[in-house]
Amino acid sequence: MKRLVYNKLMESISRGEKCHWVLLDPDDYSLDEAACVAKESQDCGVNAILVGGSLLYTNHFDKFVQILKKSVNLPVILFPGDATQLSASADALLYLSLVSGRNPANLIGEHVKAAPLIRECGIEPVPTAYMLVESGSVSSVEFISNTRPLPRNKPQIAAAHALAAQYMGMSLVYLEAGSGASQTVPEEMIKMVKGYVDIPLIVGGGIRDPHTAEKKLAAGADIIVTGNVLKKKDGIQIMKEIASKVNSFRAP
Ligand code: 1GP
């Protein structure tokens, strides 16, 4: 199994570096806009681009990935809502198991559908424990996956899930408040999960300013993901500030 993207990520994390990934939902951008936003993100100092969404309304997924690959030198990593969101042009794919839920489709069903295609396309799968965290309202992931999020005031439950995922051989843990979340993943939960596992920790959902990003990193996030902030009027400027915070971050 290919491990190029993952090994590079591990090298950077072992040097004590933090990462900032940007999520581009194919429904939010035309192909030209995507190319432009990806270049701007690269110029801001972002480390990788994620592509995907819980539910897609547009039919340009593969072209979307292709144009991103042509526009930037960053790794383009799939963040699929289901087994239909695949593209041979991507560098890697977060092979997401929604371990916070108990829906077999998101634990093994979609994986079985996607596995032969991933093999055929030669995409690098990165086994990722995806954990949805309660964030004040029903997120798209929660609704579409028909699962319940982890209670936000019970960090020990999140830690047990992350540890189980590590014991099962997963390579990453992703703590997700949901795109556009009004409440981000609590620092207490990030800290506790980080204390339980050795694999890198991704935190995303509702991070819209450099100060919030810094708090997540200080609590133990290795990678932060931002998406919606780009759609703000001054989104690129805010992204630049977040990326610079991430790139210059040193553990306190
Ligand atoms: C969603 O964590 C990502 O999976 C990004 O969330 O759009 O709220 O930044 P935002």
Short mmCIF file of C-alpha atoms and ligand atoms in Angstrom, two decimals:
data_model
loop_
_atom_site.label_atom_id
_atom_site.label_comp_id
_atom_site.label_asym_id
_atom_site.label_seq_id
_atom_site.Cartn_x
_atom_site.Cartn_y
_atom_site.Cartn_z
CA MET A 1 0.00 0.00 0.00
CA LYS A 2 1.34 3.46 -0.96
CA ARG A 3 2.26 5.68 2.02
CA LEU A 4 3.84 8.69 0.28
CA VAL A 5 1.55 11.45 1.51
CA TYR A 6 1.25 9.91 4.97
CA ASN A 7 5.01 9.39 5.38
CA LYS A 8 5.69 12.99 4.36
CA LEU A 9 3.11 14.17 6.86
CA MET A 10 4.69 12.05 9.61
CA GLU A 11 8.14 13.47 8.81
CA SER A 12 6.84 16.99 9.15
CA ILE A 13 4.97 16.21 12.39
CA SER A 14 8.06 14.50 13.85
CA ARG A 15 9.99 17.73 13.20
CA GLY A 16 7.43 19.40 15.49
CA GLU A 17 5.64 21.18 12.65
CA LYS A 18 1.90 21.83 12.57
CA CYS A 19 -0.20 21.72 9.40
CA HIS A 20 -3.06 23.70 7.95
CA TRP A 21 -5.30 21.98 5.42
CA VAL A 22 -8.01 23.78 3.50
CA LEU A 23 -11.28 22.09 2.56
CA LEU A 24 -12.77 22.93 -0.84
CA ASP A 25 -16.30 21.62 -1.28
CA PRO A 26 -16.96 21.08 -5.03
CA ASP A 27 -20.46 22.56 -4.56
CA ASP A 28 -19.03 25.88 -3.41
CA TYR A 29 -16.78 26.74 -6.37
CA SER A 30 -16.81 26.66 -10.16
CA LEU A 31 -13.71 25.06 -11.72
CA ASP A 32 -12.16 28.48 -12.42
CA GLU A 33 -12.89 29.70 -8.91
CA ALA A 34 -11.43 26.50 -7.46
CA ALA A 35 -8.18 26.97 -9.38
CA CYS A 36 -7.93 30.55 -8.19
CA VAL A 37 -8.78 29.79 -4.52
CA ALA A 38 -6.34 26.87 -4.49
CA LYS A 39 -3.50 29.08 -5.78
CA GLU A 40 -4.34 31.75 -3.22
CA SER A 41 -4.39 29.10 -0.47
CA GLN A 42 -0.99 27.85 -1.58
CA ASP A 43 0.35 31.41 -1.51
CA CYS A 44 -1.03 31.78 2.03
CA GLY A 45 1.13 28.84 3.19
CA VAL A 46 -1.51 26.13 3.44
CA ASN A 47 -0.02 22.58 3.46
CA ALA A 48 -2.67 20.51 1.62
CA ILE A 49 -6.09 20.72 0.00
CA LEU A 50 -8.99 18.49 0.99
CA VAL A 51 -11.85 17.89 -1.45
CA GLY A 52 -15.27 16.52 -0.53
CA GLY A 53 -18.63 17.12 1.07
CA SER A 54 -21.39 15.25 2.94
CA LEU A 55 -23.79 15.61 0.03
CA LEU A 56 -22.92 16.81 -3.48
CA TYR A 57 -25.26 18.76 -5.77
CA THR A 58 -22.77 19.27 -8.60
CA ASN A 59 -21.37 16.69 -10.98
CA HIS A 60 -17.80 17.88 -11.54
CA PHE A 61 -15.91 16.02 -8.80
CA ASP A 62 -13.21 14.48 -11.00
CA LYS A 63 -12.68 17.66 -13.05
CA PHE A 64 -12.53 19.62 -9.81
CA VAL A 65 -9.69 17.45 -8.50
CA GLN A 66 -7.89 17.61 -11.85
CA ILE A 67 -7.95 21.39 -11.96
CA LEU A 68 -6.62 21.61 -8.41
CA LYS A 69 -3.77 19.26 -9.28
CA LYS A 70 -2.92 21.42 -12.30
CA SER A 71 -3.10 24.66 -10.32
CA VAL A 72 -1.01 23.92 -7.22
CA ASN A 73 1.95 21.87 -6.00
CA LEU A 74 0.22 20.91 -2.76
CA PRO A 75 -1.07 17.40 -2.04
CA VAL A 76 -4.75 17.11 -3.02
CA ILE A 77 -6.43 14.74 -0.58
CA LEU A 78 -9.97 13.39 -0.95
CA PHE A 79 -12.27 13.82 2.03
CA PRO A 80 -15.21 11.80 0.69
CA GLY A 81 -18.78 11.88 1.96
CA ASP A 82 -19.28 8.43 0.40
CA ALA A 83 -17.84 5.90 -2.05
CA THR A 84 -18.87 7.95 -5.11
CA GLN A 85 -16.41 10.77 -4.31
CA LEU A 86 -13.28 9.30 -5.89
CA SER A 87 -10.79 10.64 -8.42
CA ALA A 88 -7.68 8.97 -9.82
CA SER A 89 -6.02 12.40 -9.99
CA ALA A 90 -5.91 12.81 -6.19
CA ASP A 91 -2.70 12.18 -4.24
CA ALA A 92 -4.41 10.44 -1.33
CA LEU A 93 -7.77 9.83 0.28
CA LEU A 94 -8.83 9.97 3.90
CA TYR A 95 -10.32 6.47 4.25
CA LEU A 96 -12.82 7.68 6.82
CA SER A 97 -14.47 5.46 9.38
CA LEU A 98 -17.11 7.39 11.29
CA VAL A 99 -16.14 5.75 14.57
CA SER A 100 -18.20 8.12 16.72
CA GLY A 101 -21.33 6.57 15.18
CA ARG A 102 -22.74 3.09 14.98
CA ASN A 103 -23.93 3.10 11.39
CA PRO A 104 -22.36 0.08 9.62
CA ALA A 105 -22.47 1.89 6.25
CA ASN A 106 -19.98 4.47 7.56
CA LEU A 107 -17.89 1.89 9.42
CA ILE A 108 -17.42 -0.68 6.63
CA GLY A 109 -20.16 -0.48 3.94
CA GLU A 110 -18.90 2.49 1.89
CA HIS A 111 -15.33 1.22 2.34
CA VAL A 112 -16.13 -2.08 0.66
CA LYS A 113 -17.76 -0.26 -2.27
CA ALA A 114 -14.75 2.04 -2.67
CA ALA A 115 -11.88 -0.42 -2.07
CA PRO A 116 -11.66 -2.02 -5.56
CA LEU A 117 -11.83 1.42 -7.21
CA ILE A 118 -9.14 2.82 -4.91
CA ARG A 119 -6.93 -0.12 -5.87
CA GLU A 120 -7.68 0.35 -9.58
CA CYS A 121 -6.96 4.10 -9.46
CA GLY A 122 -3.84 3.70 -7.32
CA ILE A 123 -4.95 6.36 -4.81
CA GLU A 124 -3.20 6.27 -1.43
CA PRO A 125 -5.77 5.46 1.29
CA VAL A 126 -5.06 6.92 4.73
CA PRO A 127 -7.15 5.08 7.37
CA THR A 128 -8.73 7.85 9.44
CA ALA A 129 -10.90 7.66 12.54
CA TYR A 130 -13.49 10.35 11.92
CA MET A 131 -15.18 11.53 15.10
CA LEU A 132 -18.11 13.88 15.02
CA VAL A 133 -18.40 16.16 18.05
CA GLU A 134 -21.58 17.90 19.22
CA SER A 135 -21.36 21.57 18.19
CA GLY A 136 -24.62 23.29 19.09
CA SER A 137 -26.76 22.29 16.09
CA VAL A 138 -27.33 19.31 13.80
CA SER A 139 -24.46 19.16 11.28
CA SER A 140 -24.78 17.86 7.72
CA VAL A 141 -22.57 14.86 8.62
CA GLU A 142 -24.79 14.01 11.57
CA PHE A 143 -27.96 14.18 9.50
CA ILE A 144 -26.68 12.41 6.39
CA SER A 145 -24.84 9.66 8.30
CA ASN A 146 -27.75 9.13 10.67
CA THR A 147 -25.37 8.98 13.64
CA ARG A 148 -25.13 10.84 16.94
CA PRO A 149 -22.13 13.06 17.65
CA LEU A 150 -19.95 12.61 20.75
CA PRO A 151 -21.13 14.72 23.71
CA ARG A 152 -18.89 17.82 23.82
CA ASN A 153 -18.56 17.81 27.61
CA LYS A 154 -17.37 14.17 27.80
CA PRO A 155 -13.75 14.21 26.62
CA GLN A 156 -13.11 10.80 28.15
CA ILE A 157 -15.62 9.23 25.73
CA ALA A 158 -13.82 10.84 22.79
CA ALA A 159 -10.47 9.61 24.13
CA ALA A 160 -11.74 6.03 24.39
CA HIS A 161 -12.97 6.15 20.78
CA ALA A 162 -9.65 7.52 19.53
CA LEU A 163 -7.67 4.90 21.44
CA ALA A 164 -9.86 2.09 20.11
CA ALA A 165 -9.29 3.43 16.58
CA GLN A 166 -5.52 3.50 17.13
CA TYR A 167 -5.61 -0.09 18.43
CA MET A 168 -7.54 -1.03 15.28
CA GLY A 169 -4.68 0.32 13.17
CA MET A 170 -5.96 3.73 12.03
CA SER A 171 -3.34 6.28 10.98
CA LEU A 172 -5.08 9.55 11.85
CA VAL A 173 -7.80 10.83 14.18
CA TYR A 174 -10.08 13.62 12.92
CA LEU A 175 -12.13 15.50 15.54
CA GLU A 176 -14.89 17.21 13.57
CA ALA A 177 -17.37 19.82 14.83
CA GLY A 178 -18.93 20.01 11.33
CA SER A 179 -18.53 22.51 8.56
CA GLY A 180 -19.72 25.96 9.65
CA ALA A 181 -20.10 24.83 13.28
CA SER A 182 -20.99 27.55 15.77
CA GLN A 183 -19.02 25.77 18.51
CA THR A 184 -15.60 24.30 17.74
CA VAL A 185 -14.15 21.09 19.25
CA PRO A 186 -13.43 21.93 22.92
CA GLU A 187 -9.76 22.27 23.90
CA GLU A 188 -10.30 19.95 26.87
CA MET A 189 -11.37 17.18 24.48
CA ILE A 190 -8.41 17.81 22.13
CA LYS A 191 -6.03 17.65 25.10
CA MET A 192 -7.46 14.41 26.42
CA VAL A 193 -7.53 12.68 23.01
CA LYS A 194 -3.95 13.81 22.35
CA GLY A 195 -2.90 12.33 25.69
CA TYR A 196 -4.37 8.94 24.72
CA VAL A 197 -3.06 8.42 21.18
CA ASP A 198 0.24 8.67 19.30
CA ILE A 199 -1.20 9.06 15.81
CA PRO A 200 -1.63 12.61 14.42
CA LEU A 201 -4.72 14.53 15.39
CA ILE A 202 -6.76 16.63 12.94
CA VAL A 203 -9.24 19.21 14.26
CA GLY A 204 -11.81 21.02 12.13
CA GLY A 205 -15.18 22.70 12.02
CA GLY A 206 -15.91 26.33 12.85
CA ILE A 207 -12.29 27.56 12.92
CA ARG A 208 -12.60 31.05 11.46
CA ASP A 209 -9.81 33.12 13.03
CA PRO A 210 -6.12 32.80 13.96
CA HIS A 211 -6.76 32.93 17.70
CA THR A 212 -9.10 29.92 17.61
CA ALA A 213 -6.62 28.05 15.40
CA GLU A 214 -3.85 28.76 17.90
CA LYS A 215 -5.95 27.45 20.81
CA LYS A 216 -6.59 24.15 18.97
CA LEU A 217 -2.87 23.76 18.21
CA ALA A 218 -1.88 24.56 21.79
CA ALA A 219 -4.36 21.93 23.03
CA GLY A 220 -2.68 19.28 20.85
CA ALA A 221 -4.03 19.43 17.28
CA ASP A 222 -1.34 18.52 14.73
CA ILE A 223 -3.42 19.59 11.75
CA ILE A 224 -6.23 22.11 11.57
CA VAL A 225 -8.78 22.20 8.76
CA THR A 226 -10.58 25.34 7.61
CA GLY A 227 -13.23 25.60 4.92
CA ASN A 228 -15.95 28.21 5.28
CA VAL A 229 -13.66 31.05 6.26
CA LEU A 230 -12.56 31.29 2.61
CA LYS A 231 -16.05 32.35 1.60
CA LYS A 232 -15.95 35.47 3.81
CA LYS A 233 -15.31 38.83 2.12
CA ASP A 234 -11.85 39.06 3.71
CA GLY A 235 -11.42 35.24 3.70
CA ILE A 236 -8.03 35.14 2.00
CA GLN A 237 -6.57 37.65 4.45
CA ILE A 238 -7.90 35.63 7.42
CA MET A 239 -6.54 32.42 5.87
CA LYS A 240 -3.15 34.05 5.53
CA GLU A 241 -3.20 34.98 9.22
CA ILE A 242 -4.31 31.46 10.23
CA ALA A 243 -1.65 29.81 8.02
CA SER A 244 1.05 32.06 9.40
CA LYS A 245 -0.04 31.21 12.97
CA VAL A 246 0.14 27.50 12.11
CA ASN A 247 3.51 27.71 10.36
CA SER A 248 5.12 29.70 13.16
CA PHE A 249 3.50 27.75 16.01
CA ARG A 250 5.79 26.47 18.73
CA ALA A 251 4.43 24.39 21.59
CA PRO A 252 4.15 26.49 24.79
C1 1GP B 1 -15.27 20.45 7.81
O1 1GP B 1 -13.62 20.77 9.36
C2 1GP B 1 -14.03 21.14 8.10
O2 1GP B 1 -15.02 19.10 7.72
C3 1GP B 1 -14.10 22.62 7.86
O3 1GP B 1 -15.06 23.26 8.64
O4 1GP B 1 -15.98 24.92 7.03
O5 1GP B 1 -16.32 25.23 9.49
O6 1GP B 1 -14.08 25.56 8.47
P1 1GP B 1 -15.37 24.84 8.40
#
